[in-house]
């Protein structure tokens, strides 16, 4: 499974971006999410969404970011509004995918990251 992320860029504070991440081929996702990593910091969860539609967000982005998927759940999007300089980071998507049954097995795949830079 390959995940291709795009949609990052340079934006002024208060602006918006909508990164997207698309998986190659047909996958059965259990969970898809976005993480970010700023220079010198650990990678952190931004938001994720389950196949049942449940979402969770980092406290720092609640009310500003919205995660969504397409109906096939092989693509995930992150609508980012009211961006702040502290949102600047490389954003990575991931997908927890069913890779086997009986017993059920899953594996997590990562995209290559897309850079978001928010200027003050």
Coordinates of C-alpha atoms in Angstrom, one line a residue:
X1 CA 0.0 0.0 0.0
X2 CA 1.4 3.4 -0.9
X3 CA -0.1 6.6 0.4
X4 CA 0.5 9.8 -1.6
X5 CA 0.1 13.1 0.3
X6 CA -0.3 16.5 -1.3
X7 CA -1.8 19.9 -0.7
X8 CA 0.7 21.4 1.7
X9 CA 2.2 24.8 1.0
X10 CA 2.9 28.3 2.3
X11 CA 0.1 30.3 3.7
X12 CA -0.3 33.4 5.9
X13 CA -1.6 33.1 9.4
X14 CA -5.4 32.9 9.4
X15 CA -5.4 31.2 6.1
X16 CA -6.5 27.7 5.1
X17 CA -5.1 24.6 3.4
X18 CA -6.6 21.2 2.6
X19 CA -4.0 18.5 2.4
X20 CA -5.1 15.2 0.9
X21 CA -3.8 11.7 0.9
X22 CA -4.7 8.9 -1.5
X23 CA -3.9 5.3 -1.2
X24 CA -2.9 3.2 -4.3
X25 CA -5.3 0.5 -5.1
X26 CA -8.2 -0.8 -3.1
X27 CA -7.7 -1.0 0.6
X28 CA -9.8 -1.9 3.6
X29 CA -9.0 0.8 6.2
X30 CA -9.7 0.5 9.8
X31 CA -8.4 4.0 10.6
X32 CA -6.8 6.9 8.7
X33 CA -5.1 9.8 10.2
X34 CA -2.8 12.8 10.0
X35 CA 0.3 13.4 12.1
X36 CA 2.7 16.2 12.0
X37 CA 6.3 16.8 12.9
X38 CA 7.9 20.2 13.4
X39 CA 11.7 20.6 13.4
X40 CA 13.2 19.3 16.6
X41 CA 10.0 17.9 17.9
X42 CA 8.4 14.5 18.0
X43 CA 5.7 13.4 15.6
X44 CA 2.3 14.0 17.0
X45 CA -1.2 13.0 16.2
X46 CA -3.3 15.8 14.6
X47 CA -6.5 13.9 13.9
X48 CA -7.7 10.5 12.9
X49 CA -10.9 8.9 11.8
X50 CA -12.2 5.4 12.1
X51 CA -14.1 3.3 9.5
X52 CA -17.2 4.0 11.7
X53 CA -16.7 7.7 11.4
X54 CA -15.4 8.5 14.9
X55 CA -12.9 11.2 15.0
X56 CA -10.4 12.6 17.4
X57 CA -8.3 15.7 17.3
X58 CA -5.3 17.1 19.1
X59 CA -6.5 19.8 21.5
X60 CA -4.4 22.4 19.7
X61 CA -6.4 22.0 16.5
X62 CA -9.9 21.4 17.8
X63 CA -12.4 23.7 16.2
X64 CA -10.0 24.7 13.4
X65 CA -9.2 21.4 11.6
X66 CA -11.6 18.8 10.2
X67 CA -10.6 15.3 9.0
X68 CA -12.7 13.4 6.5
X69 CA -12.5 10.5 4.1
X70 CA -14.1 9.5 0.9
X71 CA -16.8 6.8 0.8
X72 CA -14.3 4.1 -0.1
X73 CA -12.0 5.2 2.7
X74 CA -8.9 5.1 0.6
X75 CA -8.3 8.8 0.8
X76 CA -8.2 11.1 3.8
X77 CA -8.4 14.9 3.9
X78 CA -7.6 17.5 6.4
X79 CA -9.3 20.9 6.2
X80 CA -7.2 23.3 8.1
X81 CA -8.6 26.7 8.9
X82 CA -7.4 29.6 10.9
X83 CA -3.8 28.4 10.6
X84 CA -1.2 29.6 13.0
X85 CA 2.6 29.7 12.7
X86 CA 2.8 26.9 15.3
X87 CA 0.9 24.7 12.8
X88 CA 4.0 24.7 10.6
X89 CA 5.3 21.2 10.2
X90 CA 5.6 18.2 7.8
X91 CA 2.2 16.6 7.8
X92 CA 2.1 12.8 7.4
X93 CA -0.9 10.7 6.6
X94 CA -1.3 7.1 7.7
X95 CA -3.7 4.3 7.3
X96 CA -4.3 1.2 9.4
X97 CA -5.3 -1.4 6.9
X98 CA -6.6 -5.0 7.1
X99 CA -3.9 -7.2 5.5
X100 CA -5.2 -10.6 6.5
X101 CA -8.1 -12.5 8.0
X102 CA -8.6 -15.5 10.2
X103 CA -7.1 -14.2 12.3
X104 CA -7.6 -10.6 11.4
X105 CA -4.4 -8.7 10.9
X106 CA -3.7 -5.1 10.3
X107 CA -0.7 -3.1 9.3
X108 CA -0.1 0.7 9.4
X109 CA 1.2 2.5 6.3
X110 CA 2.6 6.0 6.1
X111 CA 2.7 8.6 3.4
X112 CA 5.8 10.6 2.5
X113 CA 4.7 13.9 4.1
X114 CA 3.7 17.3 2.9
X115 CA 5.2 20.5 4.2
X116 CA 2.9 23.2 5.7
X117 CA 4.4 26.5 6.4
X118 CA 2.4 29.3 8.1
X119 CA 3.9 32.7 8.1
X120 CA 3.1 35.3 10.7

